[in-house]
């Protein structure tokens, strides 16, 4: 990777950059450049701004969060990972949670007390299903265009505006799109219980389609 771009936002180790191909969020151990700075990014070599790309737009995300929420989200995911045996698709998970929390911040104060409770929710540490359901309903009522559902085995995110969703389960992530009474799921590997999944989905949708495709740089190939 070798990319030139203009810094739009920076916060700690995280930088949002506009390139000729769109926007990217990167992470680097180097001191973050100031907004408005033109930089050359690489993921190899010495002496340049060496960085890792966390997310691209256009790509899997129709918008990218403010990098301040990326920092918050990464701390939440790191803590959740220490309390879970699931190996989730970390970068996508971080970006989705950042988008969700940023949307919440438009309606409530995302302070330390709220983030502590949100962390308990992600860790599955609530006392009983009622407390978990009440908190989940609360945040989903306030989350605008995004939805979130936490289960014992994974996490699901919904983009209500586009009818798309991403499910993180085990070491896999499943992308999907809802269009009226039809649903399409994109797998990187086909699950073992695909027939049961199809039967369950047909209870809610007239047309169910599964596709086994690779997802590379925001494009199915």
CSV table of N, CA, C and O in Angstrom, one decimal, residues 53-95:
chain,number,residue,atom,x,y,z
A,53,UNK,N,-4.7,0.3,7.5
A,53,UNK,CA,-6.0,0.8,7.1
A,53,UNK,C,-7.0,0.0,7.9
A,53,UNK,O,-7.1,-1.2,7.8
A,54,UNK,N,-7.9,0.7,8.6
A,54,UNK,CA,-9.0,0.0,9.3
A,54,UNK,C,-10.3,0.0,8.5
A,54,UNK,O,-11.0,-1.0,8.7
A,55,UNK,N,-10.5,1.0,7.7
A,55,UNK,CA,-11.8,1.0,7.0
A,55,UNK,C,-11.6,2.0,5.8
A,55,UNK,O,-10.8,2.9,5.8
A,56,UNK,N,-12.4,1.7,4.7
A,56,UNK,CA,-12.4,2.5,3.5
A,56,UNK,C,-13.9,2.9,3.1
A,56,UNK,O,-14.8,2.2,3.5
A,57,UNK,N,-13.9,4.0,2.5
A,57,UNK,CA,-15.2,4.4,1.9
A,57,UNK,C,-14.9,5.1,0.5
A,57,UNK,O,-14.1,6.0,0.5
A,58,UNK,N,-15.5,4.6,-0.6
A,58,UNK,CA,-16.5,3.5,-0.6
A,58,UNK,C,-16.0,2.1,-0.3
A,58,UNK,O,-14.8,1.9,-0.5
A,59,UNK,N,-16.8,1.3,0.2
A,59,UNK,CA,-16.4,-0.1,0.6
A,59,UNK,C,-17.5,-0.7,1.4
A,59,UNK,O,-18.7,-0.6,1.0
A,60,UNK,N,-17.2,-1.4,2.5
A,60,UNK,CA,-18.2,-2.0,3.3
A,60,UNK,C,-19.1,-1.0,4.0
A,60,UNK,O,-20.2,-1.3,4.4
A,61,UNK,N,-18.6,0.2,4.2
A,61,UNK,CA,-19.3,1.2,5.0
A,61,UNK,C,-19.7,2.4,4.1
A,61,UNK,O,-18.9,2.9,3.3
A,62,UNK,N,-21.0,2.8,4.1
A,62,UNK,CA,-21.4,4.0,3.3
A,62,UNK,C,-21.0,5.3,3.9
A,62,UNK,O,-21.0,6.3,3.3
A,63,UNK,N,-20.5,5.3,5.2
A,63,UNK,CA,-19.9,6.4,5.8
A,63,UNK,C,-18.9,5.9,6.9
A,63,UNK,O,-19.0,4.8,7.3
A,64,UNK,N,-18.0,6.8,7.3
A,64,UNK,CA,-17.0,6.4,8.3
A,64,UNK,C,-17.2,7.3,9.5
A,64,UNK,O,-17.6,8.5,9.4
A,65,UNK,N,-17.0,6.7,10.7
A,65,UNK,CA,-17.3,7.5,11.9
A,65,UNK,C,-16.1,8.5,12.2
A,65,UNK,O,-15.1,8.4,11.6
A,66,UNK,N,-16.4,9.5,13.1
A,66,UNK,CA,-15.4,10.3,13.6
A,66,UNK,C,-14.3,9.5,14.3
A,66,UNK,O,-14.7,8.6,15.0
A,67,UNK,N,-13.1,9.8,14.1
A,67,UNK,CA,-12.0,8.9,14.6
A,67,UNK,C,-12.0,8.9,16.2
A,67,UNK,O,-11.4,8.0,16.8
A,68,UNK,N,-12.6,9.9,16.8
A,68,UNK,CA,-12.7,9.9,18.3
A,68,UNK,C,-13.5,8.7,18.7
A,68,UNK,O,-13.2,8.0,19.8
A,69,UNK,N,-14.5,8.3,18.0
A,69,UNK,CA,-15.3,7.2,18.3
A,69,UNK,C,-14.6,5.8,18.0
A,69,UNK,O,-14.9,4.8,18.6
A,70,UNK,N,-13.7,5.9,17.0
A,70,UNK,CA,-12.9,4.7,16.7
A,70,UNK,C,-12.1,4.3,18.0
A,70,UNK,O,-12.0,3.2,18.4
A,71,UNK,N,-11.5,5.4,18.6
A,71,UNK,CA,-10.7,5.1,19.8
A,71,UNK,C,-11.5,4.5,20.9
A,71,UNK,O,-11.1,3.6,21.6
A,72,UNK,N,-12.7,5.1,21.1
A,72,UNK,CA,-13.6,4.5,22.2
A,72,UNK,C,-14.0,3.1,21.8
A,72,UNK,O,-13.9,2.2,22.7
A,73,UNK,N,-14.4,2.9,20.6
A,73,UNK,CA,-14.8,1.5,20.2
A,73,UNK,C,-13.7,0.5,20.3
A,73,UNK,O,-14.0,-0.6,20.8
A,74,UNK,N,-12.5,0.9,20.0
A,74,UNK,CA,-11.4,-0.1,20.1
A,74,UNK,C,-11.2,-0.5,21.5
A,74,UNK,O,-10.9,-1.7,21.8
A,75,UNK,N,-11.3,0.4,22.4
A,75,UNK,CA,-11.1,0.0,23.9
A,75,UNK,C,-12.3,-0.9,24.3
A,75,UNK,O,-12.0,-1.9,25.0
A,76,UNK,N,-13.5,-0.7,23.8
A,76,UNK,CA,-14.6,-1.6,24.2
A,76,UNK,C,-14.4,-3.0,23.6
A,76,UNK,O,-14.6,-4.0,24.3
A,77,UNK,N,-13.9,-3.0,22.4
A,77,UNK,CA,-13.7,-4.3,21.7
A,77,UNK,C,-12.6,-5.1,22.4
A,77,UNK,O,-12.7,-6.3,22.6
A,78,UNK,N,-11.5,-4.4,22.7
A,78,UNK,CA,-10.4,-5.0,23.4
A,78,UNK,C,-10.8,-5.6,24.7
A,78,UNK,O,-10.4,-6.8,25.0
A,79,UNK,N,-11.6,-4.9,25.5
A,79,UNK,CA,-12.1,-5.4,26.8
A,79,UNK,C,-13.0,-6.6,26.6
A,79,UNK,O,-13.0,-7.6,27.3
A,80,UNK,N,-13.9,-6.5,25.6
A,80,UNK,CA,-14.8,-7.6,25.3
A,80,UNK,C,-14.0,-8.9,24.9
A,80,UNK,O,-14.4,-10.0,25.3
A,81,UNK,N,-13.0,-8.7,24.1
A,81,UNK,CA,-12.2,-9.8,23.6
A,81,UNK,C,-11.5,-10.5,24.7
A,81,UNK,O,-11.3,-11.8,24.7
A,82,UNK,N,-11.1,-9.8,25.8
A,82,UNK,CA,-10.5,-10.4,26.9
A,82,UNK,C,-11.5,-11.3,27.7
A,82,UNK,O,-11.1,-12.1,28.5
A,83,UNK,N,-12.8,-11.0,27.5
A,83,UNK,CA,-13.8,-11.8,28.3
A,83,UNK,C,-14.6,-12.7,27.4
A,83,UNK,O,-15.6,-13.2,27.8
A,84,UNK,N,-14.0,-13.0,26.2
A,84,UNK,CA,-14.8,-13.9,25.2
A,84,UNK,C,-13.8,-14.8,24.6
A,84,UNK,O,-12.6,-14.5,24.3
A,85,UNK,N,-14.3,-16.0,24.2
A,85,UNK,CA,-13.6,-17.0,23.5
A,85,UNK,C,-13.8,-16.8,21.9
A,85,UNK,O,-13.1,-17.4,21.2
A,86,UNK,N,-14.7,-16.0,21.5
A,86,UNK,CA,-15.0,-15.8,20.1
A,86,UNK,C,-13.9,-14.9,19.5
A,86,UNK,O,-13.5,-13.9,20.1
A,87,UNK,N,-13.4,-15.3,18.3
A,87,UNK,CA,-12.4,-14.6,17.6
A,87,UNK,C,-13.1,-13.8,16.4
A,87,UNK,O,-13.3,-14.3,15.3
A,88,UNK,N,-13.6,-12.6,16.7
A,88,UNK,CA,-14.4,-11.9,15.8
A,88,UNK,C,-13.6,-11.1,14.8
A,88,UNK,O,-12.4,-10.8,15.1
A,89,UNK,N,-14.2,-10.7,13.7
A,89,UNK,CA,-13.5,-9.9,12.7
A,89,UNK,C,-13.3,-8.5,13.3
A,89,UNK,O,-14.2,-7.6,13.2
A,90,UNK,N,-12.2,-8.2,13.9
A,90,UNK,CA,-12.0,-7.1,14.8
A,90,UNK,C,-12.2,-5.7,14.1
A,90,UNK,O,-12.9,-4.9,14.7
A,91,UNK,N,-11.5,-5.5,13.0
A,91,UNK,CA,-11.5,-4.2,12.4
A,91,UNK,C,-13.0,-3.7,12.0
A,91,UNK,O,-13.4,-2.6,12.3
A,92,UNK,N,-13.7,-4.6,11.4
A,92,UNK,CA,-15.1,-4.3,11.0
A,92,UNK,C,-15.9,-4.1,12.3
A,92,UNK,O,-16.8,-3.2,12.3
A,93,UNK,N,-15.7,-4.9,13.3
A,93,UNK,CA,-16.4,-4.8,14.5
A,93,UNK,C,-16.2,-3.4,15.2
A,93,UNK,O,-17.1,-2.7,15.6
A,94,UNK,N,-14.9,-3.0,15.2
A,94,UNK,CA,-14.6,-1.7,15.8
A,94,UNK,C,-15.3,-0.5,15.0
A,94,UNK,O,-15.9,0.4,15.6
A,95,UNK,N,-15.3,-0.6,13.7
A,95,UNK,CA,-15.9,0.5,12.9
A,95,UNK,C,-17.4,0.5,13.1
A,95,UNK,O,-18.0,1.6,13.3
